Tab-separated table of C-alpha atoms and ligand atoms in Angstrom:
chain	number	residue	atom	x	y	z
A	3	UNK	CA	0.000	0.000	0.000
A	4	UNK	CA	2.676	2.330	0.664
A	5	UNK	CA	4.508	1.707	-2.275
A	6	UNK	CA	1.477	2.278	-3.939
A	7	UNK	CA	1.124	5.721	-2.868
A	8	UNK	CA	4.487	6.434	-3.445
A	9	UNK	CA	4.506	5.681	-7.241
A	10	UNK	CA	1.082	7.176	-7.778
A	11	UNK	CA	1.896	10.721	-6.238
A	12	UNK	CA	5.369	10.611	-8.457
A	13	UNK	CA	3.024	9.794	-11.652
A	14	UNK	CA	0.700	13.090	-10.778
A	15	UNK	CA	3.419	15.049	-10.343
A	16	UNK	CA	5.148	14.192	-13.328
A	17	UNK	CA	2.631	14.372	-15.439
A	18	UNK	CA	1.233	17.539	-13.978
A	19	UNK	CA	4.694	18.962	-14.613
A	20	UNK	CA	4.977	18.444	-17.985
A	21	UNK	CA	1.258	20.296	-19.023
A	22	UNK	CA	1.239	23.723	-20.432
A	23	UNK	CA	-1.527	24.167	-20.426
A	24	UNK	CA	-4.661	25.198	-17.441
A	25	UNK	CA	-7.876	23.132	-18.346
A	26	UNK	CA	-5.123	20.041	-19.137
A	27	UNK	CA	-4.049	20.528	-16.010
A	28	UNK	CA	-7.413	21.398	-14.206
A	29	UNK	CA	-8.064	17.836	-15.915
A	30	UNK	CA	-5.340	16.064	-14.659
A	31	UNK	CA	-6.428	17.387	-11.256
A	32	UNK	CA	-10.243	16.204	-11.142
A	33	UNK	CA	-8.681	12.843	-12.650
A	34	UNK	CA	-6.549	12.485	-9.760
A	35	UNK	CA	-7.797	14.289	-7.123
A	36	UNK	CA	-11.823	14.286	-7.835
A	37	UNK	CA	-14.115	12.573	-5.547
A	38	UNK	CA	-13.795	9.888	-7.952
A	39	UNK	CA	-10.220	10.087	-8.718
A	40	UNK	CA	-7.432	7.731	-8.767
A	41	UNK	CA	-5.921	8.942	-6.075
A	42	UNK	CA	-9.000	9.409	-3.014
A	43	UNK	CA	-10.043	6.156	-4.108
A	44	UNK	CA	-6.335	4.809	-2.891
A	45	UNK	CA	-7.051	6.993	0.178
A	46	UNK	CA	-10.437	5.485	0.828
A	47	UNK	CA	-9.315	2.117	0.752
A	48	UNK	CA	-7.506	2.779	3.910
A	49	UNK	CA	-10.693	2.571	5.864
A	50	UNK	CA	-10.268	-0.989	5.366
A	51	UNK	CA	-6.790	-1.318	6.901
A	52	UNK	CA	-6.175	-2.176	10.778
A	53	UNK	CA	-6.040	0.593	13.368
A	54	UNK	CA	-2.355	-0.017	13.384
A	55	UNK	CA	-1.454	0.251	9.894
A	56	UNK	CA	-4.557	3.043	9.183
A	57	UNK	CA	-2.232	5.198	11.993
A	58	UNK	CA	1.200	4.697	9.951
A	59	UNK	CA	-0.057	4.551	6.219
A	60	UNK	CA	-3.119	7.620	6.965
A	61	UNK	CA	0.198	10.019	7.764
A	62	UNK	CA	1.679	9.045	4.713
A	63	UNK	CA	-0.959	9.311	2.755
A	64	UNK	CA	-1.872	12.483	4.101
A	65	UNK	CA	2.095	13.700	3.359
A	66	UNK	CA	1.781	12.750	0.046
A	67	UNK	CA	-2.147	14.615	-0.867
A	68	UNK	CA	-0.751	17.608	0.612
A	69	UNK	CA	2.266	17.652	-1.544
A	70	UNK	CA	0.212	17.215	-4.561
A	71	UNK	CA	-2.091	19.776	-3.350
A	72	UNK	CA	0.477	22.513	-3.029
A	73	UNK	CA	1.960	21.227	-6.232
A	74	UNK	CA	-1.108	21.860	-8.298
A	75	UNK	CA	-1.609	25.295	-6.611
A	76	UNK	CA	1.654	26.293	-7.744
A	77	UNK	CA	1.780	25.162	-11.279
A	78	UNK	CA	-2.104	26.668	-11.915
A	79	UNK	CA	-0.430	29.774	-10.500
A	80	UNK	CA	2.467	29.461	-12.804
A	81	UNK	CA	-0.123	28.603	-16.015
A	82	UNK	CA	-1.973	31.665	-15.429
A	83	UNK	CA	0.417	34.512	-14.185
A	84	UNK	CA	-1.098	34.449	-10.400
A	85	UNK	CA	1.445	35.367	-8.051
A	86	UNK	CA	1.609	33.866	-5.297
A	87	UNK	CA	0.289	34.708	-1.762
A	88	UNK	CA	3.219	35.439	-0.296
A	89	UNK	CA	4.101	38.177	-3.358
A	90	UNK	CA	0.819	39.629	-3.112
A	91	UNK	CA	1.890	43.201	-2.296
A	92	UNK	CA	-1.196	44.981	-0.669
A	93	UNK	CA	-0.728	48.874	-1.764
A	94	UNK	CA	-3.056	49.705	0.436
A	95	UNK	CA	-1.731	48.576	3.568
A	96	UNK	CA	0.165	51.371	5.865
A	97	UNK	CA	3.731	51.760	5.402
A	98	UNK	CA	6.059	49.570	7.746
A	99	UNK	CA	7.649	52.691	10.334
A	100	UNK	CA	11.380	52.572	9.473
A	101	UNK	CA	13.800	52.744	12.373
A	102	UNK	CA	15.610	55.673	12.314
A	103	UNK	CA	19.087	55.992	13.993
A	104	UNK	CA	20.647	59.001	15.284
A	105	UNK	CA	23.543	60.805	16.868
A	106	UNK	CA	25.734	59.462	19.537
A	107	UNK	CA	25.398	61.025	22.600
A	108	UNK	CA	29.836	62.033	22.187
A	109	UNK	CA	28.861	63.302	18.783
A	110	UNK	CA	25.914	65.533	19.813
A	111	UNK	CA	28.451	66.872	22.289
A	112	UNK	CA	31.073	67.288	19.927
A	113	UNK	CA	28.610	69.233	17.105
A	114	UNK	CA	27.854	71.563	20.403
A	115	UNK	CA	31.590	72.312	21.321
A	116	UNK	CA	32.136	72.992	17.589
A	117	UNK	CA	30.011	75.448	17.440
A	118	UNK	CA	31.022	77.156	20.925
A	119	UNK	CA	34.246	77.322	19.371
A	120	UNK	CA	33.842	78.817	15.689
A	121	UNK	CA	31.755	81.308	17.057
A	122	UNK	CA	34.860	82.787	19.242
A	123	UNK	CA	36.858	82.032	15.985
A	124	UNK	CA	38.297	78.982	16.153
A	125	UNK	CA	39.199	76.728	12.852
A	126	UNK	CA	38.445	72.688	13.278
A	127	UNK	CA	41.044	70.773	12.177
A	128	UNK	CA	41.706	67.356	12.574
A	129	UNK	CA	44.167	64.298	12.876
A	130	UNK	CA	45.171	60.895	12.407
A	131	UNK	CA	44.429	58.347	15.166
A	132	UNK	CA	47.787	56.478	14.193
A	133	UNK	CA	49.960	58.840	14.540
A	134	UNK	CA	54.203	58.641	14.496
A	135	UNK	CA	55.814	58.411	17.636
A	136	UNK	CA	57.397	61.755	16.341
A	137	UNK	CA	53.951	63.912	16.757
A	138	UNK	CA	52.741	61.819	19.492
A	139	UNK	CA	55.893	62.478	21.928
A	140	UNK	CA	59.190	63.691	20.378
A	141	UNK	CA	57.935	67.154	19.281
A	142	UNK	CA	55.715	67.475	22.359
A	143	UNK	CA	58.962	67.668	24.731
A	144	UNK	CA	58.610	63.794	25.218
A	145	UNK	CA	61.609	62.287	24.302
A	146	UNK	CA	61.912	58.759	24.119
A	147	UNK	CA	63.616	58.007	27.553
A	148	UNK	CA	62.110	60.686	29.319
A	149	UNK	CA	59.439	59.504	32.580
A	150	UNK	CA	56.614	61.566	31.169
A	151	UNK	CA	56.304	58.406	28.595
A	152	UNK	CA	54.788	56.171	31.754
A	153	UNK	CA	52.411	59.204	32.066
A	154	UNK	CA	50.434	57.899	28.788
A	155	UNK	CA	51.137	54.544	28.061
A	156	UNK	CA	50.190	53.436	24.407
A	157	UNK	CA	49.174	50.824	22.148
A	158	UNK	CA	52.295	50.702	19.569
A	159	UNK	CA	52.093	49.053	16.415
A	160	UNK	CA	54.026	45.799	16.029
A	161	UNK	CA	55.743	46.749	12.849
A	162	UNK	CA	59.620	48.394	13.445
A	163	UNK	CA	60.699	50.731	11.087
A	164	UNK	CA	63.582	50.943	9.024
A	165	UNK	CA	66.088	51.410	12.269
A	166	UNK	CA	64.314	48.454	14.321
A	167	UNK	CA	62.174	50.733	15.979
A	168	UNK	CA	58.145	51.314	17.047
A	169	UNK	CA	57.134	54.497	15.864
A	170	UNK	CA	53.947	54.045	15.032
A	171	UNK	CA	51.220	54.414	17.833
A	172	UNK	CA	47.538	54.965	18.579
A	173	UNK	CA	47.894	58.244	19.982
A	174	UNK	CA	47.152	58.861	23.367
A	175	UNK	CA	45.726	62.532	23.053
A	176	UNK	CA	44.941	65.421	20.672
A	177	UNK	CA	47.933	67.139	21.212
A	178	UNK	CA	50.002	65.660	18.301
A	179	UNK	CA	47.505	68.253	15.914
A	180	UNK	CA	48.863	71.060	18.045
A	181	UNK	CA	52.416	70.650	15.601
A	182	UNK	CA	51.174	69.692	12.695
A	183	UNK	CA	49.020	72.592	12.401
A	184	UNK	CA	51.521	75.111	13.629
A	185	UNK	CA	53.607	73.711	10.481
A	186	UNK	CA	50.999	74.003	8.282
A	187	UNK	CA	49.331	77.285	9.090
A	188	UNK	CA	51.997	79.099	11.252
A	189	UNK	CA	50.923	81.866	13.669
A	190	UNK	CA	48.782	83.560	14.606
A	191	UNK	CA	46.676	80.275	15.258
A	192	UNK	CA	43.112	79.425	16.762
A	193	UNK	CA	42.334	76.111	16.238
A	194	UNK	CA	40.213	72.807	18.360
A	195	UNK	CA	40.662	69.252	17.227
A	196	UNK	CA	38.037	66.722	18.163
A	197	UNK	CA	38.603	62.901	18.100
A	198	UNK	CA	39.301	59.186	19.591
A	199	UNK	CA	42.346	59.028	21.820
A	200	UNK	CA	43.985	55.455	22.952
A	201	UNK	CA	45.564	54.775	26.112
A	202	UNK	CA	46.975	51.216	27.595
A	203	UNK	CA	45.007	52.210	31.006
A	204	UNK	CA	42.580	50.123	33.611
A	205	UNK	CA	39.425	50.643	33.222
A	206	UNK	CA	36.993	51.976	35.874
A	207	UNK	CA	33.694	53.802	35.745
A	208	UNK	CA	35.784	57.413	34.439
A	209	UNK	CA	38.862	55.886	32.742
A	210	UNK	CA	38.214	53.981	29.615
A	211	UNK	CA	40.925	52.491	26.889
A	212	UNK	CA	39.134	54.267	24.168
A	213	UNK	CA	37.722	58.163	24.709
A	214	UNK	CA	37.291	61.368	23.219
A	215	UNK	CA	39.311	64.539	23.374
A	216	UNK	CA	39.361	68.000	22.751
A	217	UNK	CA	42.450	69.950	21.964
A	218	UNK	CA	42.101	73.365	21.527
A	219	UNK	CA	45.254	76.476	21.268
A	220	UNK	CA	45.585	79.585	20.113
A	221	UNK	CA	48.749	81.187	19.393
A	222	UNK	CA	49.635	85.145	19.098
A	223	UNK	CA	50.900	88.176	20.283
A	224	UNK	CA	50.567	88.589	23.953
A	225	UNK	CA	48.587	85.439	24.654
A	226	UNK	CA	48.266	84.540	28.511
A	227	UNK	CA	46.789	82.319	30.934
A	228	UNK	CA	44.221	84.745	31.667
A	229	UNK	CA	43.123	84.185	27.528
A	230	UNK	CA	43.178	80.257	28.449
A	231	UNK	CA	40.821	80.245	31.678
A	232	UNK	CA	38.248	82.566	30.142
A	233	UNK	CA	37.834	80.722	26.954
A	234	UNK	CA	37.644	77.607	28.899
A	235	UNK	CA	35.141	79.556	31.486
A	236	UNK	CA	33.039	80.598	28.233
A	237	UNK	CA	32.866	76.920	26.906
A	238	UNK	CA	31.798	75.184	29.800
A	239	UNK	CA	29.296	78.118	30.728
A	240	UNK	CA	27.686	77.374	27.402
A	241	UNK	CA	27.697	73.072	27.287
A	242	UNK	CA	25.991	73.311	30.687
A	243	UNK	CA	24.120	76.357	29.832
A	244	UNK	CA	24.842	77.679	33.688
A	245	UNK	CA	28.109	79.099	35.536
A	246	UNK	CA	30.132	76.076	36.638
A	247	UNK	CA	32.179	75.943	39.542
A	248	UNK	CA	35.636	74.778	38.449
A	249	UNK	CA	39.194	74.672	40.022
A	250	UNK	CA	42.955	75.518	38.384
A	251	UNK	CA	45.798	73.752	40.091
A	252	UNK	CA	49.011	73.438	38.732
A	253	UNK	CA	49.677	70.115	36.635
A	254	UNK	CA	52.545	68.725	34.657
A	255	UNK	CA	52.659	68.123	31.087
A	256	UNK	CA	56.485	68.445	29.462
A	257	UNK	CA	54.650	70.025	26.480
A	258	UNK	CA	53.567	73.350	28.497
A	259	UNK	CA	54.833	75.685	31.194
A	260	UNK	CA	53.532	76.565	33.471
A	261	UNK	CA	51.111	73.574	33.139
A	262	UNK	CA	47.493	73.264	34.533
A	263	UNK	CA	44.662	71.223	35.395
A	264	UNK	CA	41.427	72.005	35.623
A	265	UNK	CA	38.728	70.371	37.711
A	266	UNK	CA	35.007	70.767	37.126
A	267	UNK	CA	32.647	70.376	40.613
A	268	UNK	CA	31.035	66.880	39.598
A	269	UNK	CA	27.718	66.970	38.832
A	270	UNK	CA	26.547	63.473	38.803
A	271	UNK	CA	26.672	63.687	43.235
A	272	UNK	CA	26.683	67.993	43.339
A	273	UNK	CA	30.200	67.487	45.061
A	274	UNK	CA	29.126	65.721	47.597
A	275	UNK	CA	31.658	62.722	46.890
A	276	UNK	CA	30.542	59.608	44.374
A	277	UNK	CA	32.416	56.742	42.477
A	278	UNK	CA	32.091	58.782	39.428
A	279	UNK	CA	34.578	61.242	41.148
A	280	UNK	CA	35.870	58.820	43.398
A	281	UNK	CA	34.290	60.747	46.377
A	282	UNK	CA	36.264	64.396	46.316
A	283	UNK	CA	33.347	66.089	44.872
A	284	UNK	CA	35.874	67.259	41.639
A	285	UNK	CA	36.479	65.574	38.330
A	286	UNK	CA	39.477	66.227	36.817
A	287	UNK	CA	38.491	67.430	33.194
A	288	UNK	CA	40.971	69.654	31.319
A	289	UNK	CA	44.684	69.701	31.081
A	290	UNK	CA	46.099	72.713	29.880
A	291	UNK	CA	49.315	75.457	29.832
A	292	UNK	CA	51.039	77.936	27.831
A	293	UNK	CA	52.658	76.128	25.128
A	294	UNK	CA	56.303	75.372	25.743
A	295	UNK	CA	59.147	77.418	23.767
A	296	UNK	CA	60.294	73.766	22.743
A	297	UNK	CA	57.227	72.830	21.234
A	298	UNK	CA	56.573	76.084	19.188
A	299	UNK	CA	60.410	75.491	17.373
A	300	UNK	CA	59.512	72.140	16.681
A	301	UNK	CA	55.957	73.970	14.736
A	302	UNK	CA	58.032	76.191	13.464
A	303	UNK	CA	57.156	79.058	15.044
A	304	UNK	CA	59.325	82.125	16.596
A	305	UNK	CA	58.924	82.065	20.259
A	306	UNK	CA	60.567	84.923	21.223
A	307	UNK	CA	57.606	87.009	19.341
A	308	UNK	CA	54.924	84.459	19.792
A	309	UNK	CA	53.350	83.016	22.505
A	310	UNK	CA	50.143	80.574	23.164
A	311	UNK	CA	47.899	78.654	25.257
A	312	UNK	CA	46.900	74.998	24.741
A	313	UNK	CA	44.150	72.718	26.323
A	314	UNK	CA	43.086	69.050	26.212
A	315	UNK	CA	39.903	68.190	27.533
A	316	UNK	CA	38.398	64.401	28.141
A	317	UNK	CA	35.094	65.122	25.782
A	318	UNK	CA	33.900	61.861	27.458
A	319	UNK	CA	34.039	63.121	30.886
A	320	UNK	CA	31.560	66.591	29.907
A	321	UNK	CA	29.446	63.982	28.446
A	322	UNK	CA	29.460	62.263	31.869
A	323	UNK	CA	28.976	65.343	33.377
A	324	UNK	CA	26.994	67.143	31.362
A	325	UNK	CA	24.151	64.066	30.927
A	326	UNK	CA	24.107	62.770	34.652
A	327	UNK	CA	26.151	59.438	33.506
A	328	UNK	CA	27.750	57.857	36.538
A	329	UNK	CA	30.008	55.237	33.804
A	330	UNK	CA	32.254	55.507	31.319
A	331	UNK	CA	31.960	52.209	29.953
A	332	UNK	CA	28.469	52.871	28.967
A	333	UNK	CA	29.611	54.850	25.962
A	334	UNK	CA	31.409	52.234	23.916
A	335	UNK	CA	29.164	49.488	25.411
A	336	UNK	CA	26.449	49.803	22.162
A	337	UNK	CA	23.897	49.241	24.761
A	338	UNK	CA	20.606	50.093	23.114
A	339	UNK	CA	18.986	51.068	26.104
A	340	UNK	CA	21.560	53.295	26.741
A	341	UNK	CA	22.273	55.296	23.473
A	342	UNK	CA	18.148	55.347	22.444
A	343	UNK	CA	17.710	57.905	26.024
A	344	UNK	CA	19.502	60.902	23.700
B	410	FA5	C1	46.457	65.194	28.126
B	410	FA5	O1	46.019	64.297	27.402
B	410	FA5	C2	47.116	66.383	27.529
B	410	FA5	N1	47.382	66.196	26.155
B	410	FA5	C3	46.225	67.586	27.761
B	410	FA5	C4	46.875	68.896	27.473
B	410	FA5	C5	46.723	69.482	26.241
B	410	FA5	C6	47.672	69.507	28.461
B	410	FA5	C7	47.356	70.695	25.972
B	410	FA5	C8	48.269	70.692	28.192
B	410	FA5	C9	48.115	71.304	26.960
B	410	FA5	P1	45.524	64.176	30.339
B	410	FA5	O2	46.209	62.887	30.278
B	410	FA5	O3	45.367	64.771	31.683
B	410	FA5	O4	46.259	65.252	29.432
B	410	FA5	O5	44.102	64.039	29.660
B	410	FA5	C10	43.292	65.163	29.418
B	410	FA5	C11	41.859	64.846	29.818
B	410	FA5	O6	41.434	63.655	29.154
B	410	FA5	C12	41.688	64.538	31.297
B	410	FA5	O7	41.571	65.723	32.026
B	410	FA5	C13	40.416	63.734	31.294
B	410	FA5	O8	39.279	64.555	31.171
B	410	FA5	C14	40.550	62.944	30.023
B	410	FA5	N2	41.079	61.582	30.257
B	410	FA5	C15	42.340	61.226	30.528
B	410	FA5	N3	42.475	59.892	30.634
B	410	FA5	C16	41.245	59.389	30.432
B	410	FA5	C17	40.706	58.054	30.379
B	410	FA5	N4	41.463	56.989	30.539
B	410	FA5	N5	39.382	57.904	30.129
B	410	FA5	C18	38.607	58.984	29.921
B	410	FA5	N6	39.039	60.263	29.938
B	410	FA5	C19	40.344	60.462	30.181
């Protein structure tokens, strides 16, 4: 009996793929498939069989009408140009709402600090990510056996130079555009660069391996400290859109003298003391200086007549702060939940 099945289902659908033709096939069908056809007479002759055998032999038979069903449908829809369900496209129907993506939170921020800065004059340049060991530390006052190295350490790329040596690296801040743009456009200068920054560093909820800086300098006659602090005054008044309270200590950076750094009262605890500021109420947020003599001859630039401040500030961090984001992590994390809040 199952044999039987077998070969007649294969006849059907062989013949019924060779017709051209719709009544031929409509034919074929009622011959087959018709309350008198070949085929349900097979199928009623099962109501003879044991329980047993009706169970195993009624599946297959069912198997095999369904196959032949489906196989008709599609070849009638074939003869006559139907498409099939499945294509049916209903014009009619609403439009499927399209996901839209959008700006990430750093690069809201750092569309807002561009425009803080052109509008006091500033040009936005920008640099490479791998950058020589040259621009990252050499012509920063950072030679290669000096301490200040440990004070960044880097991700170096495992291919030596000519001599044997690393000098390629990711860099580890902005401040590599600070020379090539004093080569390039000389002084006087006004410039911010925006962009990733690399560091070999543990990670904890306000230090990540990968984050966003900010350099900004401006180079002239008669440039001071005072110029630094109340451009940096004027940009923070405007991210957070209200004075903030911030502190100047001194700091150390071999690229400026006298160096500073400057703290911004946290605003994730309202200087109480949190994690986020690891409890001292300040988060350190900008360094910054008057660029060193050294560093304006290696950008070409006369420092007996010129004179200028530079600043590097953790863009990441005045995201922290200026969104209410107690961890760092959470902006290279890709967490949905996280990036659909802006
Ligand atoms: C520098 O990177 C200097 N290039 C800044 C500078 C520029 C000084 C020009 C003088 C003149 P520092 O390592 O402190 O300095 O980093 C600057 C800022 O980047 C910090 O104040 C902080 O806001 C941020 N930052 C530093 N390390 C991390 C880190 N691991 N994760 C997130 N933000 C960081």
């Amino acid at each position: 009996m199952e044999k039987e099945i077998l070969k007649i289902k294969e006849e059907i659908l062989f013949k019924a793929k060779k017709i051209k033709d719709f009544e031929l096939l409509r034919d074929l069908e009622t011959k087959y498939m018709g309350r008198k056809g070949e085929f349900t007479k097979v199928l009623r002759s099962l109501s003879g069989l044991s329980t047993e055998d009706k169970k195993k032999i009624g599946r297959l038979a069912n198997t095999a009408k369904q196959e032949i069903a489906s196989a008709f449908t599609e070849l009638k829809n074939t003869l006559t140009g139907n498409e099939k369900e499945s294509d049916f496209v209903d014009v009619t129907l609403p439009g499927k709402k399209e996901e839209r993506g959008h700006k990430h939170p750093i690069s809201i921020l750092m569309g807002d600090l561009e425009d803080i800065f052109t509008s006091m004059g500033f040009m936005i340049l920008d640099g490479p990510e791998l950058e020589s060991d040259f621009f990252n530390f050499e012509a920063l006052n950072i030679p290669k056996t000096h301490p200040a190295r440990d004070m960044q350490d880097t991700f170096y790329i495992d291919k030596p130079n000519k001599n044997g040596e690393l000098d390629l690296v990711m860099r580890t801040h902005t401040s590599p555009v600070q020379i090539r743009a004093m080569r390039e456009h000389g002084a006087p200068l006004r410039c911010i660069a925006q962009g990733r920054v690399f560091r070999n560093e543990a990670i904890d909820a306000v230090h990540d391996t990968t984050f966003d800086q900010i350099e900004g300098f401006m180079i002239g006659e008669d440039i001071s400290l005072c110029n630094l602090v109340a451009v940096l005054k004027e940009m923070l008044s405007r991210v957070f859109k209200q004075e903030i309270k911030v502190r100047v200590r001194p700091g150390y950076f071999p690229f400026v003298e006298p160096g500073i750094e400057v703290d911004m009262s946290c605003t994730i605890c309202g200087g109480s003391g949190c994690p986020s500021c690891k409890q001292i109420g300040w988060l350190e947020m900008i360094g910054a200086g008057m660029i060193h003599p050294k560093v304006l001859k290696y950008g070409g630039i006369d420092s007996e007549k010129y004179s200028g401040f530079a600043f590097g500030m953790g863009v990441t961090r005045l995201a922290m702060m200026k969104y209410g984001i107690d961890d760092i992590r959470l902006f290279n994390g890709s967490d949905m939940r996280f990036l659909k809040q802006f």
